[in-house]
Backbone as a chain_set.jsonl record, in Angstrom:
{"seq": "MLKRLVVLSECHHDILPVATAEKLLGRSTVSSFMSQYPAVPRSDGFLGTGSRDAARRRRAVSKRKIETARAYMKSISFIPWLLFACVTGSVCHGNASEDDDIDVFLVVQDRRVWLTRLLEQIAFRLRGVRRR", "coords": {"N": [[0.837, -1.176, 0.0], [0.611, 2.178, -0.911], [1.795, 4.768, 0.923], [2.822, 7.284, 0.702], [3.74, 9.351, -1.981], [6.826, 9.214, -3.513], [8.798, 11.533, -4.927], [10.875, 12.359, -7.803], [12.706, 14.364, -7.091], [13.203, 13.789, -4.474], [14.608, 11.521, -4.525], [17.634, 10.011, -5.716], [17.93, 9.53, -8.681], [18.097, 6.28, -9.299], [18.541, 5.402, -6.745], [17.909, 5.311, -3.271], [18.369, 6.658, -0.165], [18.413, 4.65, 2.746], [17.793, 5.816, 5.204], [16.341, 8.068, 4.389], [14.166, 6.828, 3.17], [13.07, 5.557, 5.414], [12.352, 7.802, 6.884], [10.444, 8.983, 5.187], [8.546, 6.932, 4.777], [8.325, 5.462, 7.076], [9.859, 3.459, 9.572], [9.028, 0.786, 10.122], [7.613, 0.122, 7.802], [9.627, 0.194, 5.826], [11.342, -1.799, 6.825], [9.647, -3.998, 6.627], [9.278, -4.076, 3.838], [11.928, -4.593, 3.01], [12.321, -7.118, 4.078], [10.445, -8.574, 2.653], [11.353, -8.34, 0.055], [14.135, -9.433, -0.523], [15.941, -9.376, -2.606], [16.339, -6.802, -3.452], [18.876, -4.597, -4.085], [21.163, -3.345, -1.671], [23.454, -1.12, -0.349], [25.987, 0.573, 1.476], [24.09, 2.023, 2.952], [22.04, 2.54, 1.142], [19.113, 1.921, -0.83], [18.365, 0.375, -3.907], [18.617, -0.086, -7.525], [20.992, -1.132, -8.141], [24.579, -0.74, -7.907], [26.256, 2.321, -6.876], [28.147, 2.983, -8.761], [27.09, 1.727, -11.013], [24.802, 3.277, -11.342], [25.982, 5.733, -11.956], [27.181, 5.038, -14.408], [24.896, 4.504, -15.941], [23.715, 7.033, -15.995], [25.668, 8.388, -17.478], [25.504, 7.018, -19.918], [22.874, 7.718, -20.587], [23.153, 10.482, -20.899], [24.797, 10.58, -23.156], [23.054, 9.403, -25.008], [21.031, 11.316, -25.057], [22.351, 13.425, -26.307], [22.725, 12.24, -28.802], [20.041, 11.984, -29.541], [19.374, 14.689, -29.785], [20.8, 15.376, -32.076], [19.464, 13.777, -33.957], [16.924, 14.906, -33.791], [17.323, 17.317, -35.049], [17.223, 16.533, -37.664], [14.535, 16.299, -38.188], [13.531, 18.748, -37.747], [12.723, 20.411, -39.751], [10.06, 20.065, -40.279], [7.18, 21.826, -40.533], [4.815, 21.79, -38.981], [5.434, 20.52, -36.678], [5.232, 20.739, -33.328], [6.346, 20.212, -30.836], [8.944, 18.328, -29.36], [10.254, 15.701, -27.459], [12.464, 13.765, -25.392], [11.73, 10.711, -23.849], [11.078, 8.213, -21.306], [13.525, 5.822, -20.081], [15.878, 7.1, -20.806], [15.478, 9.905, -20.504], [15.216, 9.995, -17.791], [17.705, 9.486, -16.909], [18.538, 6.858, -16.651], [19.32, 4.907, -18.481], [20.431, 1.967, -20.231], [23.069, 0.589, -22.29], [21.751, -0.949, -24.205], [19.204, 0.094, -24.365], [16.597, 1.763, -26.151], [15.953, 4.992, -27.686], [13.352, 6.811, -26.662], [10.956, 8.859, -28.122], [8.79, 11.61, -27.959], [6.399, 13.198, -29.803], [4.644, 16.167, -30.613], [2.194, 17.345, -32.709], [0.472, 19.457, -35.122], [-3.114, 19.359, -35.545], [-4.43, 16.685, -37.515], [-2.045, 15.908, -38.706], [-0.551, 13.791, -37.903], [0.036, 11.209, -39.149], [1.34, 11.934, -41.496], [3.517, 13.259, -40.412], [4.691, 11.111, -39.096], [5.481, 9.542, -41.308], [7.36, 11.306, -42.557], [9.195, 11.574, -40.484], [10.136, 8.94, -40.247], [11.353, 8.632, -42.775], [13.352, 10.632, -42.626], [14.874, 9.692, -40.421], [15.706, 7.173, -41.341], [17.287, 7.918, -43.515], [19.382, 8.908, -42.102], [20.392, 6.61, -41.139], [19.194, 5.482, -38.942], [17.197, 3.133, -37.319], [14.371, 1.271, -36.115], [14.697, -1.249, -33.633]], "CA": [[0.0, 0.0, 0.0], [1.382, 3.402, -1.02], [1.433, 5.744, 1.944], [3.271, 8.6, 0.265], [4.421, 9.344, -3.26], [8.198, 9.706, -3.462], [9.06, 12.145, -6.223], [12.249, 12.273, -8.262], [13.576, 15.288, -6.356], [13.513, 13.195, -3.182], [15.47, 10.378, -4.795], [18.778, 10.327, -6.57], [17.682, 8.641, -9.805], [17.607, 4.951, -8.959], [18.96, 5.014, -5.4], [17.201, 6.021, -2.22], [18.976, 6.356, 1.131], [17.529, 3.935, 3.665], [17.341, 6.78, 6.212], [15.301, 8.885, 3.762], [12.998, 5.961, 3.014], [12.469, 5.379, 6.738], [11.749, 9.083, 7.255], [9.266, 9.208, 4.352], [7.571, 5.845, 4.817], [8.273, 4.841, 8.392], [10.833, 2.382, 9.734], [8.407, -0.546, 10.029], [7.278, -0.11, 6.393], [10.87, -0.109, 5.119], [11.792, -3.113, 7.291], [8.747, -4.98, 6.037], [9.622, -4.137, 2.415], [13.237, -5.234, 2.84], [12.195, -8.541, 4.372], [9.653, -9.182, 1.581], [12.103, -8.283, -1.195], [15.559, -9.487, -0.18], [16.771, -9.206, -3.792], [16.594, -5.385, -3.708], [20.248, -4.319, -3.651], [21.414, -2.303, -0.698], [24.853, -0.99, 0.047], [26.345, 1.885, 2.016], [22.903, 2.719, 3.422], [21.146, 2.897, 0.047], [18.316, 0.931, -1.545], [18.364, 0.776, -5.305], [18.624, -1.114, -8.556], [22.374, -1.543, -8.373], [25.572, 0.038, -7.183], [26.386, 3.726, -7.264], [28.905, 3.006, -10.016], [26.14, 1.382, -12.076], [23.949, 4.449, -11.535], [26.795, 6.722, -12.689], [27.319, 4.572, -15.795], [23.607, 4.675, -16.62], [23.547, 8.463, -16.256], [26.578, 8.737, -18.576], [24.894, 6.467, -21.139], [21.703, 8.549, -20.875], [23.631, 11.776, -21.397], [25.237, 10.329, -24.527], [21.868, 9.148, -25.83], [20.33, 12.589, -25.222], [23.08, 14.152, -27.352], [22.371, 11.564, -30.062], [18.654, 12.363, -29.853], [19.38, 16.084, -30.258], [21.251, 15.357, -33.471], [18.379, 13.213, -34.76], [15.806, 15.853, -33.813], [17.626, 18.327, -36.067], [16.842, 16.016, -38.979], [13.087, 16.459, -38.399], [13.145, 20.112, -37.361], [12.184, 21.092, -40.928], [8.614, 19.837, -40.366], [6.612, 23.08, -40.018], [3.716, 21.586, -38.035], [5.958, 19.867, -35.474], [5.124, 21.738, -32.267], [7.105, 19.87, -29.635], [9.592, 17.014, -29.37], [11.035, 15.471, -26.24], [12.931, 12.414, -25.113], [11.017, 10.176, -22.693], [11.531, 6.89, -20.88], [14.698, 5.668, -19.226], [16.917, 8.059, -21.194], [15.232, 11.217, -19.895], [15.37, 9.861, -16.337], [19.105, 9.212, -16.588], [18.627, 5.471, -16.201], [19.375, 4.057, -19.679], [21.573, 1.077, -20.458], [23.531, 0.64, -23.681], [20.789, -1.622, -25.075], [17.92, 0.802, -24.4], [16.359, 2.655, -27.285], [15.639, 6.374, -27.335], [11.921, 7.051, -26.855], [10.7, 10.253, -28.475], [7.383, 12.015, -27.922], [6.197, 14.318, -30.717], [3.336, 16.811, -30.643], [2.031, 17.992, -34.014], [-0.834, 20.071, -35.34], [-4.202, 18.446, -35.9], [-4.476, 16.053, -38.837], [-0.704, 15.797, -39.275], [0.156, 12.704, -37.219], [0.566, 10.172, -40.035], [2.306, 12.554, -42.392], [4.711, 13.471, -39.586], [5.289, 9.782, -38.887], [6.158, 9.185, -42.549], [8.534, 12.165, -42.723], [10.144, 11.224, -39.417], [10.747, 7.664, -40.624], [12.251, 8.884, -43.906], [14.506, 11.386, -42.128], [15.713, 8.843, -39.577], [16.324, 6.129, -42.171], [18.364, 8.554, -44.272], [20.512, 9.037, -41.156], [20.826, 5.275, -40.73], [18.537, 5.102, -37.693], [16.026, 2.276, -37.527], [13.888, 0.602, -34.909], [15.166, -2.63, -33.458]], "C": [[0.886, 1.244, 0.0], [0.894, 4.4, 0.013], [1.779, 7.156, 1.507], [3.99, 8.441, -1.06], [5.808, 9.938, -3.083], [8.525, 10.239, -4.845], [10.55, 12.133, -6.524], [13.185, 13.185, -7.483], [13.96, 14.745, -4.985], [14.418, 11.979, -3.32], [16.693, 10.868, -5.55], [18.768, 9.3, -7.676], [17.22, 7.287, -9.318], [18.106, 4.478, -7.596], [18.23, 5.881, -4.384], [17.861, 5.665, -0.893], [17.96, 5.684, 2.053], [16.966, 4.908, 4.697], [16.221, 7.656, 5.657], [14.025, 8.07, 3.598], [12.29, 5.768, 4.352], [11.756, 6.651, 7.186], [10.44, 9.312, 6.49], [8.164, 8.188, 4.6], [7.39, 5.218, 6.194], [9.186, 3.624, 8.449], [10.217, 1.0, 9.564], [8.044, -0.877, 8.574], [8.518, -0.518, 5.614], [11.387, -1.483, 5.53], [10.949, -4.221, 6.69], [9.067, -5.169, 4.558], [10.921, -4.911, 2.212], [13.172, -6.724, 3.144], [11.405, -9.267, 3.281], [10.438, -9.279, 0.277], [13.608, -8.289, -0.918], [16.481, -9.265, -1.378], [17.053, -7.733, -4.111], [17.994, -5.054, -3.187], [20.296, -3.198, -2.623], [22.884, -2.305, -0.34], [25.098, 0.424, 0.523], [25.119, 2.689, 2.442], [21.936, 3.151, 2.341], [20.37, 1.676, -0.425], [18.368, 1.327, -3.005], [18.365, -0.39, -6.254], [20.031, -1.587, -8.859], [23.308, -0.64, -7.589], [25.575, 1.488, -7.64], [27.159, 3.846, -8.574], [27.992, 2.682, -11.197], [25.234, 2.568, -12.372], [24.705, 5.534, -12.304], [26.952, 6.326, -14.148], [26.025, 4.799, -16.565], [23.327, 6.148, -16.913], [24.44, 8.911, -17.411], [26.031, 8.236, -19.909], [23.709, 7.333, -21.547], [22.115, 9.895, -21.456], [24.083, 11.651, -22.849], [24.044, 10.143, -25.466], [21.056, 10.428, -26.037], [21.022, 13.428, -26.295], [22.799, 13.55, -28.734], [20.963, 11.972, -30.497], [18.578, 13.796, -30.364], [19.789, 16.148, -31.722], [20.151, 14.822, -34.383], [17.202, 14.171, -34.867], [16.056, 16.962, -34.834], [17.184, 17.853, -37.448], [15.336, 16.067, -39.221], [12.608, 17.872, -38.063], [12.569, 20.906, -38.53], [10.66, 20.981, -41.023], [7.892, 21.027, -39.726], [5.512, 22.896, -38.971], [4.134, 20.786, -36.805], [6.025, 20.918, -34.372], [6.076, 21.486, -31.108], [7.713, 18.494, -29.817], [10.377, 16.861, -28.079], [11.419, 14.004, -26.139], [12.233, 11.951, -23.843], [11.678, 8.868, -22.251], [12.796, 6.923, -20.041], [15.791, 6.669, -19.55], [16.693, 9.4, -20.493], [15.365, 11.173, -18.375], [16.792, 9.536, -15.925], [19.346, 7.789, -16.161], [18.707, 4.491, -17.37], [20.614, 3.17, -19.678], [21.953, 1.175, -21.932], [22.502, 0.058, -24.644], [19.452, -0.896, -25.204], [17.819, 1.675, -25.633], [16.074, 4.058, -26.764], [14.171, 6.596, -27.675], [11.705, 8.536, -27.077], [9.194, 10.493, -28.502], [7.246, 13.259, -28.786], [4.775, 14.849, -30.591], [3.261, 17.593, -31.948], [0.652, 18.628, -34.103], [-1.853, 18.996, -35.716], [-4.056, 17.952, -37.329], [-3.106, 15.941, -39.504], [0.093, 14.618, -38.698], [0.801, 11.734, -38.209], [1.561, 10.724, -41.045], [3.621, 12.813, -41.647], [5.438, 12.154, -39.366], [6.062, 9.34, -40.13], [7.441, 9.996, -42.733], [9.614, 11.854, -41.693], [10.864, 9.924, -39.764], [11.725, 7.836, -41.785], [13.515, 9.589, -43.429], [15.434, 10.506, -41.3], [16.397, 7.751, -40.389], [17.436, 6.686, -43.036], [19.607, 8.756, -43.401], [21.015, 7.678, -40.684], [20.226, 4.795, -39.416], [17.342, 4.225, -38.034], [15.638, 1.648, -36.202], [14.428, -0.807, -34.862], [14.028, -3.546, -33.18]], "O": [[1.803, 1.355, 0.813], [-0.261, 4.825, -0.009], [1.111, 8.115, 1.895], [4.763, 7.5, -1.243], [5.951, 11.043, -2.56], [8.53, 9.489, -5.822], [11.379, 11.928, -5.638], [14.336, 12.824, -7.237], [14.943, 15.197, -4.396], [14.933, 11.47, -2.324], [16.754, 12.025, -5.968], [19.503, 8.314, -7.627], [16.054, 7.141, -8.951], [18.097, 3.279, -7.32], [17.972, 7.059, -4.633], [17.909, 4.491, -0.529], [16.802, 6.095, 2.129], [15.784, 4.834, 5.031], [15.259, 7.956, 6.365], [12.929, 8.567, 3.857], [11.062, 5.808, 4.422], [10.687, 6.59, 7.793], [9.452, 9.774, 7.061], [6.984, 8.537, 4.628], [6.406, 4.521, 6.439], [9.273, 2.854, 7.492], [10.815, 0.131, 8.931], [8.155, -2.031, 8.159], [8.476, -1.466, 4.83], [11.826, -2.256, 4.678], [11.472, -5.262, 6.29], [9.12, -6.3, 4.076], [11.003, -5.78, 1.345], [13.894, -7.511, 2.532], [11.661, -10.44, 3.009], [10.217, -10.194, -0.517], [14.274, -7.264, -1.066], [17.669, -8.995, -1.2], [17.909, -7.438, -4.946], [18.271, -5.209, -1.997], [19.548, -2.224, -2.712], [23.478, -3.348, -0.067], [24.483, 1.368, 0.027], [25.11, 3.913, 2.306], [21.1, 4.025, 2.57], [20.88, 0.555, -0.426], [18.412, 2.519, -3.312], [18.147, -1.535, -5.858], [20.221, -2.386, -9.776], [22.881, 0.123, -6.723], [24.975, 1.836, -8.656], [26.861, 4.709, -9.399], [28.108, 3.293, -12.259], [24.928, 2.837, -13.534], [24.145, 6.178, -13.192], [26.866, 7.177, -15.034], [26.054, 5.238, -17.715], [22.766, 6.477, -17.958], [24.022, 9.723, -18.236], [26.087, 8.946, -20.913], [23.552, 7.65, -22.726], [21.495, 10.386, -22.398], [23.786, 12.516, -23.674], [24.032, 10.665, -26.581], [20.453, 10.603, -27.095], [20.354, 14.073, -27.103], [22.653, 14.278, -29.716], [20.724, 12.266, -31.668], [17.804, 14.089, -31.275], [19.195, 16.884, -32.511], [19.931, 15.361, -35.467], [16.552, 14.244, -35.91], [15.11, 17.489, -35.421], [16.817, 18.661, -38.301], [14.899, 15.894, -40.358], [11.409, 18.148, -38.095], [11.985, 21.97, -38.321], [10.036, 21.731, -41.774], [7.979, 21.221, -38.513], [5.305, 23.787, -38.147], [3.294, 20.415, -35.985], [6.788, 21.879, -34.473], [6.556, 22.425, -30.474], [7.076, 17.594, -30.365], [11.079, 17.779, -27.655], [10.781, 13.129, -26.725], [12.149, 12.699, -22.869], [12.721, 8.481, -22.778], [13.099, 7.916, -19.379], [16.557, 7.053, -18.666], [17.636, 9.969, -19.943], [15.6, 12.202, -17.743], [17.071, 9.333, -14.743], [20.264, 7.525, -15.385], [18.217, 3.366, -17.268], [21.683, 3.552, -19.202], [21.231, 1.78, -22.724], [22.389, 0.52, -25.78], [18.647, -1.241, -26.069], [18.804, 2.248, -26.099], [15.967, 4.279, -25.558], [13.791, 6.571, -28.845], [12.205, 9.369, -26.321], [8.429, 9.671, -29.009], [7.904, 14.267, -28.531], [3.821, 14.079, -30.475], [4.142, 18.396, -32.258], [-0.221, 18.373, -33.273], [-1.505, 17.894, -36.14], [-3.626, 18.68, -38.224], [-3.017, 15.886, -40.731], [1.282, 14.475, -38.983], [1.999, 11.467, -38.113], [2.521, 10.044, -41.407], [4.704, 12.609, -42.196], [6.665, 12.095, -39.443], [7.173, 8.823, -40.017], [8.493, 9.432, -43.031], [10.805, 11.871, -42.004], [12.078, 9.824, -39.589], [12.807, 7.249, -41.776], [14.624, 9.189, -43.785], [16.653, 10.569, -41.462], [17.562, 7.44, -40.141], [18.433, 6.003, -43.273], [20.733, 8.772, -43.898], [21.968, 7.607, -39.907], [20.694, 3.813, -38.84], [16.567, 4.544, -38.936], [16.456, 1.512, -35.291], [14.597, -1.471, -35.884], [14.231, -4.748, -33.005]]}, "num_chains": 1, "name": "protein.A"}
């Protein structure tokens, strides 16, 4: 049962200090969680999805992928009815691995979705980008 929503500003990407978790959720809740899920990694007083080094590597990979996405976005910036483009998913949260793709969210004017999709696919394929 969720007692309180923990927002990104209260976490450090994919690690959460045990002391912070206990403060936010209560010591008994955290102890109960840790006993139910012994596979959740914990080290140096942190709960998370891996080591701090792994988190740093994932942030570095995400930063690289964001730069790649910026370059690709330039190839579709010619579309006049493209209103907004952003990177979403694990990349935007700084939690991407080398195998993760770059998720992009596009906002276009009414009645331009499929034409935009076609132009985006042509532009990306000309750059050698394709879906896996």
